[in-house]
mmCIF file of C-alpha atoms and ligand atoms in Angstrom:
data_model
loop_
_atom_site.group_PDB
_atom_site.id
_atom_site.type_symbol
_atom_site.label_atom_id
_atom_site.label_comp_id
_atom_site.label_asym_id
_atom_site.label_seq_id
_atom_site.Cartn_x
_atom_site.Cartn_y
_atom_site.Cartn_z
ATOM 1 C CA MET A 1 138.784 124.727 107.993
ATOM 2 C CA GLU A 2 141.335 125.944 105.436
ATOM 3 C CA PHE A 3 142.145 124.904 101.889
ATOM 4 C CA ASN A 4 143.789 126.097 98.678
ATOM 5 C CA ALA A 5 141.852 126.405 95.433
ATOM 6 C CA ARG A 6 141.529 128.444 92.265
ATOM 7 C CA ARG A 7 138.693 130.970 92.171
ATOM 8 C CA TYR A 8 135.979 130.032 89.670
ATOM 9 C CA ASP A 9 135.622 133.644 88.539
ATOM 10 C CA ASN A 10 139.226 134.580 87.675
ATOM 11 C CA ASN A 11 141.206 131.350 88.156
ATOM 12 C CA GLU A 12 143.489 132.969 90.760
ATOM 13 C CA PRO A 13 144.901 130.646 93.428
ATOM 14 C CA VAL A 14 143.709 131.520 96.942
ATOM 15 C CA ARG A 15 143.745 130.095 100.446
ATOM 16 C CA ILE A 16 140.253 130.091 101.938
ATOM 17 C CA ARG A 17 139.625 129.946 105.666
ATOM 18 C CA ILE A 18 136.155 129.163 107.055
ATOM 19 C CA GLU A 19 135.161 129.856 110.639
ATOM 20 C CA GLY A 20 131.713 128.735 111.774
ATOM 21 C CA GLU A 21 129.212 129.323 108.983
ATOM 22 C CA ARG A 22 131.175 132.102 107.273
ATOM 23 C CA ILE A 23 134.224 132.736 105.110
ATOM 24 C CA ALA A 24 136.856 134.218 107.430
ATOM 25 C CA ALA A 25 139.696 134.845 104.941
ATOM 26 C CA VAL A 26 140.432 134.695 101.218
ATOM 27 C CA THR A 27 144.185 135.106 100.803
ATOM 28 C CA PRO A 28 145.739 135.322 97.318
ATOM 29 C CA LEU A 29 148.605 132.907 96.712
ATOM 30 C CA GLN A 30 151.673 133.758 94.680
ATOM 31 C CA ASP A 31 151.039 131.954 91.378
ATOM 32 C CA ASP A 32 154.406 130.289 90.712
ATOM 33 C CA GLY A 33 152.885 127.690 88.368
ATOM 34 C CA SER A 34 152.578 124.995 91.031
ATOM 35 C CA PHE A 35 148.862 125.539 91.497
ATOM 36 C CA ALA A 36 147.608 124.288 88.136
ATOM 37 C CA ALA A 37 146.168 121.105 89.629
ATOM 38 C CA LEU A 38 144.266 122.848 92.429
ATOM 39 C CA PRO A 39 140.504 122.356 92.528
ATOM 40 C CA ILE A 40 138.204 125.186 91.501
ATOM 41 C CA VAL A 41 136.183 126.818 94.284
ATOM 42 C CA ALA A 42 132.754 128.286 93.472
ATOM 43 C CA PRO A 43 129.550 129.246 95.274
ATOM 44 C CA ALA A 44 127.283 126.223 95.759
ATOM 45 C CA PHE A 45 124.181 125.776 93.588
ATOM 46 C CA TYR A 46 120.607 126.879 94.256
ATOM 47 C CA ASP A 47 117.986 124.967 92.244
ATOM 48 C CA LEU A 48 114.376 126.133 91.985
ATOM 49 C CA GLN A 49 112.869 123.024 90.527
ATOM 50 C CA ILE A 50 113.437 119.578 92.034
ATOM 51 C CA ASN A 51 110.450 117.224 91.752
ATOM 52 C CA GLY A 52 111.970 114.268 93.553
ATOM 53 C CA HIS A 53 114.738 111.696 93.301
ATOM 54 C CA GLY A 54 115.353 107.963 93.226
ATOM 55 C CA GLY A 55 111.724 106.988 92.481
ATOM 56 C CA ILE A 56 110.146 109.363 95.012
ATOM 57 C CA TRP A 57 108.099 112.401 93.929
ATOM 58 C CA PHE A 58 107.226 115.208 96.342
ATOM 59 C CA GLY A 59 103.657 114.949 95.026
ATOM 60 C CA GLN A 60 103.078 111.265 95.736
ATOM 61 C CA SER A 61 100.192 110.413 98.064
ATOM 62 C CA ASP A 62 102.271 108.227 100.425
ATOM 63 C CA LEU A 63 105.030 110.816 100.949
ATOM 64 C CA THR A 64 106.459 110.881 104.493
ATOM 65 C CA PRO A 65 109.034 113.188 106.134
ATOM 66 C CA GLU A 66 111.551 110.304 105.850
ATOM 67 C CA LYS A 67 110.950 110.086 102.104
ATOM 68 C CA VAL A 68 111.362 113.843 101.800
ATOM 69 C CA LEU A 69 114.723 113.604 103.578
ATOM 70 C CA SER A 70 115.812 110.759 101.288
ATOM 71 C CA VAL A 71 115.111 112.983 98.267
ATOM 72 C CA LEU A 72 116.899 115.990 99.758
ATOM 73 C CA LYS A 73 120.108 114.313 100.932
ATOM 74 C CA PRO A 74 121.621 113.270 97.543
ATOM 75 C CA HIS A 75 121.544 116.879 96.360
ATOM 76 C CA PHE A 76 124.647 117.725 98.375
ATOM 77 C CA SER A 77 126.474 115.347 96.036
ATOM 78 C CA PHE A 78 125.302 117.509 93.106
ATOM 79 C CA GLY A 79 126.716 120.714 94.622
ATOM 80 C CA VAL A 80 123.306 121.998 95.771
ATOM 81 C CA THR A 81 122.982 123.706 99.175
ATOM 82 C CA ARG A 82 119.704 125.535 98.524
ATOM 83 C CA MET A 83 116.706 124.240 96.598
ATOM 84 C CA PHE A 84 112.945 124.467 96.135
ATOM 85 C CA PRO A 85 111.180 121.099 96.383
ATOM 86 C CA THR A 86 108.600 121.292 93.594
ATOM 87 C CA LEU A 87 105.062 119.978 93.562
ATOM 88 C CA ILE A 88 103.296 119.817 90.223
ATOM 89 C CA THR A 89 99.595 119.756 89.298
ATOM 90 C CA ASN A 90 97.734 117.392 91.595
ATOM 91 C CA SER A 91 94.553 117.030 93.669
ATOM 92 C CA ASN A 92 93.983 119.436 96.547
ATOM 93 C CA GLU A 93 94.437 116.520 98.927
ATOM 94 C CA ASN A 94 97.808 115.393 97.525
ATOM 95 C CA LEU A 95 99.148 118.943 97.409
ATOM 96 C CA LEU A 96 98.131 119.517 101.037
ATOM 97 C CA HIS A 97 99.772 116.229 101.991
ATOM 98 C CA GLY A 98 102.981 116.926 100.041
ATOM 99 C CA PHE A 99 103.540 120.392 101.484
ATOM 100 C CA GLU A 100 102.779 119.142 104.978
ATOM 101 C CA GLN A 101 105.378 116.352 104.722
ATOM 102 C CA ILE A 102 107.993 118.823 103.472
ATOM 103 C CA ARG A 103 107.239 121.104 106.421
ATOM 104 C CA LYS A 104 107.542 118.198 108.875
ATOM 105 C CA ALA A 105 110.868 117.102 107.337
ATOM 106 C CA CYS A 106 112.209 120.646 107.747
ATOM 107 C CA GLU A 107 111.007 120.776 111.333
ATOM 108 C CA GLN A 108 112.702 117.443 112.021
ATOM 109 C CA GLU A 109 116.159 118.141 110.583
ATOM 110 C CA LYS A 110 118.060 121.418 110.695
ATOM 111 C CA TRP A 111 120.102 120.528 107.596
ATOM 112 C CA ALA A 112 116.880 119.960 105.649
ATOM 113 C CA ASP A 113 115.446 123.281 106.778
ATOM 114 C CA GLN A 114 118.618 125.021 105.566
ATOM 115 C CA LEU A 115 118.560 123.149 102.255
ATOM 116 C CA VAL A 116 114.878 123.904 101.603
ATOM 117 C CA ALA A 117 115.058 127.618 100.855
ATOM 118 C CA GLY A 118 111.422 127.551 99.749
ATOM 119 C CA CYS A 119 108.942 125.478 97.780
ATOM 120 C CA HIS A 120 107.846 125.747 94.155
ATOM 121 C CA LEU A 121 104.243 125.095 93.172
ATOM 122 C CA GLU A 122 104.226 124.330 89.448
ATOM 123 C CA GLY A 123 100.532 124.229 88.592
ATOM 124 C CA PRO A 124 97.699 123.405 88.865
ATOM 125 C CA TYR A 125 96.625 126.709 87.264
ATOM 126 C CA LEU A 126 98.074 125.867 83.857
ATOM 127 C CA SER A 127 97.031 125.422 80.245
ATOM 128 C CA GLY A 128 94.967 122.288 79.642
ATOM 129 C CA GLU A 129 96.134 122.066 76.018
ATOM 130 C CA ASP A 130 98.226 119.086 75.003
ATOM 131 C CA GLY A 131 101.785 120.306 74.549
ATOM 132 C CA PRO A 132 101.867 123.252 76.970
ATOM 133 C CA ARG A 133 100.368 120.966 79.612
ATOM 134 C CA GLY A 134 103.420 118.702 79.315
ATOM 135 C CA ALA A 135 103.197 115.818 81.780
ATOM 136 C CA HIS A 136 100.758 117.626 84.126
ATOM 137 C CA PRO A 137 97.609 115.476 84.614
ATOM 138 C CA LYS A 138 94.680 117.056 82.758
ATOM 139 C CA GLU A 139 92.042 116.139 85.337
ATOM 140 C CA HIS A 140 93.719 118.335 87.955
ATOM 141 C CA ILE A 141 94.264 121.436 85.781
ATOM 142 C CA ARG A 142 91.893 124.163 87.005
ATOM 143 C CA PRO A 143 91.162 127.913 87.246
ATOM 144 C CA ALA A 144 93.325 129.938 89.650
ATOM 145 C CA ASN A 145 91.947 129.983 93.185
ATOM 146 C CA TRP A 146 93.636 132.091 95.863
ATOM 147 C CA ASP A 147 91.691 130.516 98.739
ATOM 148 C CA GLU A 148 92.670 127.016 97.673
ATOM 149 C CA PHE A 149 96.307 128.150 97.446
ATOM 150 C CA GLN A 150 96.153 129.501 101.011
ATOM 151 C CA GLY A 151 95.570 125.956 102.249
ATOM 152 C CA TRP A 152 98.778 124.736 100.598
ATOM 153 C CA GLN A 153 100.739 127.716 101.850
ATOM 154 C CA GLU A 154 99.567 126.986 105.369
ATOM 155 C CA ALA A 155 100.418 123.277 105.050
ATOM 156 C CA SER A 156 103.940 124.191 103.934
ATOM 157 C CA GLY A 157 104.464 126.518 106.895
ATOM 158 C CA GLY A 158 104.691 129.524 104.551
ATOM 159 C CA ARG A 159 107.416 127.943 102.426
ATOM 160 C CA ILE A 160 105.873 128.413 98.961
ATOM 161 C CA ARG A 161 107.956 131.193 97.417
ATOM 162 C CA LEU A 162 107.490 130.433 93.719
ATOM 163 C CA VAL A 163 104.351 129.649 91.714
ATOM 164 C CA THR A 164 104.335 128.712 88.035
ATOM 165 C CA ILE A 165 101.090 129.767 86.380
ATOM 166 C CA ALA A 166 99.707 130.080 82.852
ATOM 167 C CA PRO A 167 98.550 133.708 82.583
ATOM 168 C CA GLU A 168 95.609 132.919 80.294
ATOM 169 C CA THR A 169 94.035 130.685 82.971
ATOM 170 C CA GLU A 170 90.776 132.004 84.395
ATOM 171 C CA GLY A 171 91.556 134.178 87.430
ATOM 172 C CA ALA A 172 95.328 134.097 86.834
ATOM 173 C CA ILE A 173 95.980 137.845 86.662
ATOM 174 C CA GLU A 174 94.146 138.506 89.932
ATOM 175 C CA PHE A 175 95.994 135.552 91.498
ATOM 176 C CA ILE A 176 99.333 136.997 90.351
ATOM 177 C CA ARG A 177 98.506 140.372 91.937
ATOM 178 C CA ARG A 178 97.617 138.823 95.274
ATOM 179 C CA ALA A 179 100.606 136.446 95.266
ATOM 180 C CA VAL A 180 103.089 139.227 94.471
ATOM 181 C CA GLU A 181 101.561 141.330 97.234
ATOM 182 C CA ALA A 182 102.176 138.392 99.593
ATOM 183 C CA GLY A 183 105.860 138.278 98.539
ATOM 184 C CA ILE A 184 105.581 135.235 96.255
ATOM 185 C CA THR A 185 107.505 135.127 92.971
ATOM 186 C CA ILE A 186 105.425 134.366 89.893
ATOM 187 C CA SER A 187 106.809 132.494 86.935
ATOM 188 C CA LEU A 188 104.992 131.919 83.637
ATOM 189 C CA GLY A 189 104.975 128.407 82.254
ATOM 190 C CA HIS A 190 103.004 125.541 80.728
ATOM 191 C CA THR A 191 101.178 128.255 78.852
ATOM 192 C CA ALA A 192 99.563 128.797 75.477
ATOM 193 C CA ALA A 193 99.148 132.520 76.223
ATOM 194 C CA GLU A 194 98.602 135.230 73.636
ATOM 195 C CA PRO A 195 101.086 138.129 73.804
ATOM 196 C CA ASP A 196 98.576 140.331 75.656
ATOM 197 C CA ASP A 197 98.169 137.746 78.427
ATOM 198 C CA ILE A 198 101.933 137.743 78.962
ATOM 199 C CA LYS A 199 102.095 141.548 79.078
ATOM 200 C CA ARG A 200 99.247 141.651 81.590
ATOM 201 C CA ALA A 201 100.974 139.052 83.771
ATOM 202 C CA VAL A 202 104.216 141.054 83.813
ATOM 203 C CA ASP A 203 102.257 144.224 84.623
ATOM 204 C CA ALA A 204 100.686 142.327 87.528
ATOM 205 C CA GLY A 205 104.149 141.397 88.836
ATOM 206 C CA ALA A 206 105.314 138.153 87.159
ATOM 207 C CA THR A 207 109.121 138.141 86.896
ATOM 208 C CA MET A 208 110.138 134.737 85.546
ATOM 209 C CA SER A 209 109.575 132.161 82.831
ATOM 210 C CA THR A 210 109.596 128.518 83.912
ATOM 211 C CA HIS A 211 111.789 126.312 81.666
ATOM 212 C CA LEU A 212 111.393 128.641 78.702
ATOM 213 C CA GLY A 213 111.130 126.716 75.437
ATOM 214 C CA ASN A 214 109.712 123.620 77.144
ATOM 215 C CA GLY A 215 106.172 122.907 78.308
ATOM 216 C CA ALA A 216 105.138 124.113 74.854
ATOM 217 C CA HIS A 217 103.372 122.835 71.735
ATOM 218 C CA GLY A 218 105.482 120.619 69.474
ATOM 219 C CA THR A 219 104.555 122.917 66.564
ATOM 220 C CA ILE A 220 103.568 126.574 66.966
ATOM 221 C CA ARG A 221 102.719 129.651 64.871
ATOM 222 C CA ARG A 222 106.036 131.181 63.799
ATOM 223 C CA HIS A 223 105.094 134.589 65.230
ATOM 224 C CA PRO A 224 103.727 135.981 67.337
ATOM 225 C CA ASN A 225 103.945 133.220 69.927
ATOM 226 C CA TYR A 226 104.490 132.831 73.653
ATOM 227 C CA ILE A 227 108.174 131.957 73.334
ATOM 228 C CA TRP A 228 109.158 135.099 71.368
ATOM 229 C CA GLU A 229 106.964 137.199 73.653
ATOM 230 C CA GLN A 230 108.655 135.965 76.840
ATOM 231 C CA LEU A 231 112.093 136.173 75.245
ATOM 232 C CA ALA A 232 111.541 139.795 74.274
ATOM 233 C CA ASN A 233 110.082 140.828 77.624
ATOM 234 C CA ASP A 234 112.922 142.277 79.708
ATOM 235 C CA GLY A 235 110.806 141.924 82.845
ATOM 236 C CA LEU A 236 111.141 138.142 82.709
ATOM 237 C CA THR A 237 114.179 136.167 83.881
ATOM 238 C CA ALA A 238 114.351 132.895 81.987
ATOM 239 C CA GLY A 239 114.627 129.525 83.692
ATOM 240 C CA LEU A 240 116.423 127.092 81.376
ATOM 241 C CA ILE A 241 116.843 123.322 81.674
ATOM 242 C CA THR A 242 120.357 122.843 80.341
ATOM 243 C CA ASP A 243 120.494 119.056 80.539
ATOM 244 C CA GLY A 244 121.316 118.687 76.845
ATOM 245 C CA HIS A 245 117.895 117.155 76.097
ATOM 246 C CA HIS A 246 115.297 119.841 76.837
ATOM 247 C CA LEU A 247 116.888 122.518 74.648
ATOM 248 C CA PRO A 248 119.411 122.285 71.796
ATOM 249 C CA ALA A 249 122.642 124.218 72.334
ATOM 250 C CA SER A 250 121.699 126.616 69.505
ATOM 251 C CA VAL A 251 118.470 127.580 71.307
ATOM 252 C CA VAL A 252 120.278 128.080 74.633
ATOM 253 C CA LYS A 253 122.858 130.226 72.838
ATOM 254 C CA CYS A 254 120.110 132.424 71.323
ATOM 255 C CA MET A 255 118.191 132.722 74.604
ATOM 256 C CA VAL A 256 121.327 133.627 76.533
ATOM 257 C CA ARG A 257 122.315 136.226 73.896
ATOM 258 C CA VAL A 258 118.878 137.838 74.050
ATOM 259 C CA LYS A 259 118.457 137.825 77.822
ATOM 260 C CA GLY A 260 122.107 138.070 78.883
ATOM 261 C CA THR A 261 123.474 135.308 81.118
ATOM 262 C CA GLU A 262 122.616 137.543 84.095
ATOM 263 C CA ASN A 263 118.895 137.183 83.319
ATOM 264 C CA CYS A 264 118.960 133.418 82.880
ATOM 265 C CA ILE A 265 118.732 130.768 85.565
ATOM 266 C CA ILE A 266 119.759 127.136 85.249
ATOM 267 C CA THR A 267 117.511 124.485 86.735
ATOM 268 C CA CYS A 268 117.658 120.729 86.331
ATOM 269 C CA ASP A 269 113.885 120.163 86.800
ATOM 270 C CA ALA A 270 114.832 116.734 88.153
ATOM 271 C CA SER A 271 112.050 114.201 87.851
ATOM 272 C CA GLY A 272 111.181 111.872 90.717
ATOM 273 C CA LEU A 273 112.819 109.245 88.531
ATOM 274 C CA ALA A 274 116.173 111.046 88.453
ATOM 275 C CA GLY A 275 118.753 108.581 89.672
ATOM 276 C CA CYS A 276 116.669 105.550 88.529
ATOM 277 C CA PRO A 277 117.898 102.988 85.981
ATOM 278 C CA PRO A 278 116.375 102.896 82.446
ATOM 279 C CA GLY A 279 112.938 101.274 82.249
ATOM 280 C CA LEU A 280 109.171 101.808 82.317
ATOM 281 C CA TYR A 281 107.728 103.191 85.547
ATOM 282 C CA HIS A 282 104.016 103.242 86.428
ATOM 283 C CA GLU A 283 103.484 106.500 88.300
ATOM 284 C CA PRO A 284 100.042 107.246 89.829
ATOM 285 C CA ASP A 285 98.937 109.707 87.136
ATOM 286 C CA LEU A 286 101.202 108.704 84.312
ATOM 287 C CA ASP A 287 103.439 106.023 82.843
ATOM 288 C CA VAL A 288 106.957 107.373 82.499
ATOM 289 C CA GLU A 289 110.018 105.928 80.795
ATOM 290 C CA VAL A 290 113.644 106.471 81.705
ATOM 291 C CA LEU A 291 115.626 106.054 78.472
ATOM 292 C CA GLU A 292 119.158 104.740 78.025
ATOM 293 C CA ASP A 293 120.410 108.241 77.169
ATOM 294 C CA GLY A 294 119.096 109.581 80.494
ATOM 295 C CA ARG A 295 115.954 111.290 79.167
ATOM 296 C CA VAL A 296 112.751 110.904 81.193
ATOM 297 C CA VAL A 297 109.723 110.861 78.844
ATOM 298 C CA VAL A 298 105.966 110.368 78.957
ATOM 299 C CA ALA A 299 105.729 106.649 78.036
ATOM 300 C CA GLY A 300 104.907 105.650 74.470
ATOM 301 C CA GLN A 301 106.453 108.654 72.688
ATOM 302 C CA ARG A 302 109.714 110.573 72.545
ATOM 303 C CA GLN A 303 108.699 114.232 72.170
ATOM 304 C CA TYR A 304 107.317 115.159 75.591
ATOM 305 C CA LEU A 305 109.748 115.013 78.491
ATOM 306 C CA ALA A 306 108.591 114.448 82.074
ATOM 307 C CA GLY A 307 111.275 116.425 83.867
ATOM 308 C CA SER A 308 114.902 115.467 83.578
ATOM 309 C CA GLY A 309 117.155 112.688 84.800
ATOM 310 C CA ALA A 310 120.015 115.150 85.187
ATOM 311 C CA SER A 311 121.340 116.890 88.295
ATOM 312 C CA THR A 312 122.059 120.596 88.692
ATOM 313 C CA LEU A 313 125.752 119.742 88.343
ATOM 314 C CA ASP A 314 125.079 117.923 85.034
ATOM 315 C CA CYS A 315 123.241 121.024 83.786
ATOM 316 C CA VAL A 316 126.075 123.346 84.802
ATOM 317 C CA ARG A 317 128.564 121.059 83.098
ATOM 318 C CA TRP A 318 126.555 121.020 79.843
ATOM 319 C CA ALA A 319 125.911 124.780 79.858
ATOM 320 C CA SER A 320 129.554 125.574 80.601
ATOM 321 C CA GLN A 321 130.523 124.045 77.244
ATOM 322 C CA ILE A 322 128.515 126.651 75.338
ATOM 323 C CA PRO A 323 131.045 129.403 74.482
ATOM 324 C CA GLU A 324 128.503 132.177 75.264
ATOM 325 C CA ILE A 325 128.240 130.823 78.819
ATOM 326 C CA GLY A 326 131.440 129.161 80.092
ATOM 327 C CA LEU A 327 132.060 127.801 83.593
ATOM 328 C CA LYS A 328 131.878 131.064 85.547
ATOM 329 C CA SER A 329 128.522 132.162 84.145
ATOM 330 C CA ALA A 330 127.110 128.621 84.318
ATOM 331 C CA CYS A 331 127.935 128.537 88.053
ATOM 332 C CA ASP A 332 126.366 131.961 88.573
ATOM 333 C CA MET A 333 123.260 131.007 86.587
ATOM 334 C CA ALA A 334 122.817 127.965 88.847
ATOM 335 C CA GLY A 335 123.617 129.767 92.079
ATOM 336 C CA ASN A 336 123.995 133.435 92.805
ATOM 337 C CA GLN A 337 121.555 134.693 90.208
ATOM 338 C CA VAL A 338 118.862 132.535 91.757
ATOM 339 C CA ALA A 339 119.675 133.966 95.187
ATOM 340 C CA HIS A 340 119.607 137.475 93.694
ATOM 341 C CA HIS A 341 116.180 136.954 92.127
ATOM 342 C CA PHE A 342 114.757 135.885 95.501
ATOM 343 C CA SER A 343 116.650 138.541 97.506
ATOM 344 C CA ASP A 344 118.446 135.764 99.403
ATOM 345 C CA GLU A 345 122.092 135.993 100.428
ATOM 346 C CA GLU A 346 124.353 136.012 97.386
ATOM 347 C CA ILE A 347 127.433 133.935 98.004
ATOM 348 C CA THR A 348 130.657 135.380 96.682
ATOM 349 C CA LEU A 349 134.218 134.438 97.554
ATOM 350 C CA GLU A 350 134.572 137.223 100.077
ATOM 351 C CA VAL A 351 135.162 137.525 103.793
ATOM 352 C CA GLY A 352 131.917 137.444 105.775
ATOM 353 C CA LYS A 353 129.884 135.569 103.176
ATOM 354 C CA ARG A 354 128.034 132.380 104.060
ATOM 355 C CA ALA A 355 130.348 129.415 103.462
ATOM 356 C CA ASP A 356 128.205 127.524 100.931
ATOM 357 C CA LEU A 357 130.933 126.438 98.561
ATOM 358 C CA ILE A 358 131.803 123.660 96.149
ATOM 359 C CA CYS A 359 135.177 122.388 95.026
ATOM 360 C CA LEU A 360 135.407 121.109 91.468
ATOM 361 C CA ALA A 361 138.136 119.183 89.692
ATOM 362 C CA ARG A 362 138.725 119.718 86.019
ATOM 363 C CA GLY A 363 138.676 116.529 83.984
ATOM 364 C CA GLU A 364 140.671 115.732 80.878
ATOM 365 C CA THR A 365 139.433 118.877 79.201
ATOM 366 C CA ASP A 366 138.684 122.230 80.794
ATOM 367 C CA VAL A 367 134.955 121.646 80.852
ATOM 368 C CA THR A 368 134.593 118.073 82.102
ATOM 369 C CA ILE A 369 134.221 119.050 85.707
ATOM 370 C CA ARG A 370 133.761 116.731 88.659
ATOM 371 C CA LEU A 371 132.529 117.593 92.133
ATOM 372 C CA ILE A 372 135.036 116.974 94.929
ATOM 373 C CA SER A 373 133.202 118.492 97.873
ATOM 374 C CA THR A 374 130.201 120.516 98.986
ATOM 375 C CA ILE A 375 130.273 122.799 102.027
ATOM 376 C CA ALA A 376 126.964 124.092 103.417
ATOM 377 C CA GLN A 377 127.068 126.811 106.071
ATOM 378 C CA GLY A 378 130.638 125.897 106.969
ATOM 379 C CA GLU A 379 130.072 122.128 107.179
ATOM 380 C CA ILE A 380 131.301 119.493 104.724
ATOM 381 C CA CYS A 381 128.127 117.803 103.442
ATOM 382 C CA TYR A 382 129.689 115.846 100.610
ATOM 383 C CA GLY A 383 133.173 114.614 99.699
ATOM 384 C CA GLU A 384 136.321 115.856 101.337
ATOM 385 C CA ILE A 385 138.472 118.927 101.454
ATOM 386 C CA ILE A 386 141.948 118.638 99.982
ATOM 387 C CA HIS A 387 144.175 120.674 102.272
HETATM 388 ZN ZN1 ZN B 1 107.247 121.962 83.933
#
């Protein structure tokens, strides 16, 4: 497979040749001005937090491998070639079931196994306080329990690579130590922690913040508080939901300035209702509303969001319009920096790298991008290649 495109990182026109799963050649083209309309080529996205799609949640009690596959498949059309299916706070039984169905789906389909780079367990060892708890069902919030977690890890076939935990939860620090020792990445989130709890968690090996600035009280003490503390801690990479609803652009700008774009990761935190039309949905633990503007909220109010209705591509598009970020950094924040944090293969536009690429078309302005095609391990999984 061969095609011409402009590099996302320096806008230079190149001819890319793919052989098998890898990039075989990246040849610069003489820029005579005729290449302005070429698509942009960038590494494909890697999203750590996908809860479901099209009305299916990974945590639902009647999940089947077929349903898992139906959630996974549309993500190629959002430029995603690696992702972590995410299960949130739930009963032991439902978590066991969910992870088992994900494992079976991966065992059934090679493409699914390649797409599922790991799983994310967000909860159930979180703050029970309203606000930080977000949309996580209160009755299933509980103290950290390593033995209980082992059951889920086994059900997933060892796929859980990321756990979001509130460090002030009983047993959390010991849990963090054991998880890090087992090679699992720990992210802090849905927390009402005091600064000391956060420091202790980082000392124990936590390296990330889950959707920093969300999963928080509506009103908090001006300082100290858990948002400043995580912002100021250089040991924590910040996950940000840049869908335009979870965080105002001014907050994203400040967070990115403090952390540096290289220490921020974009996630869409897609709800199981992503891709569903506006309306009221009765979910097992919670009534959720999809609003006309695309927000997904806990029904009956407008302040607390229940994940997003946006895709990773939507989040990259929104973030790229913030001058401190731009398209190149937005792509890296949603792709290579995630791979880097998990010591997975970083995809750059170089010979020998895994051919997980996307082609984007610019819209009427520089930042209204549109996905033309997604290539995963050398195969076209969405759209078409313009030769
Ligand atoms: Zn969350």
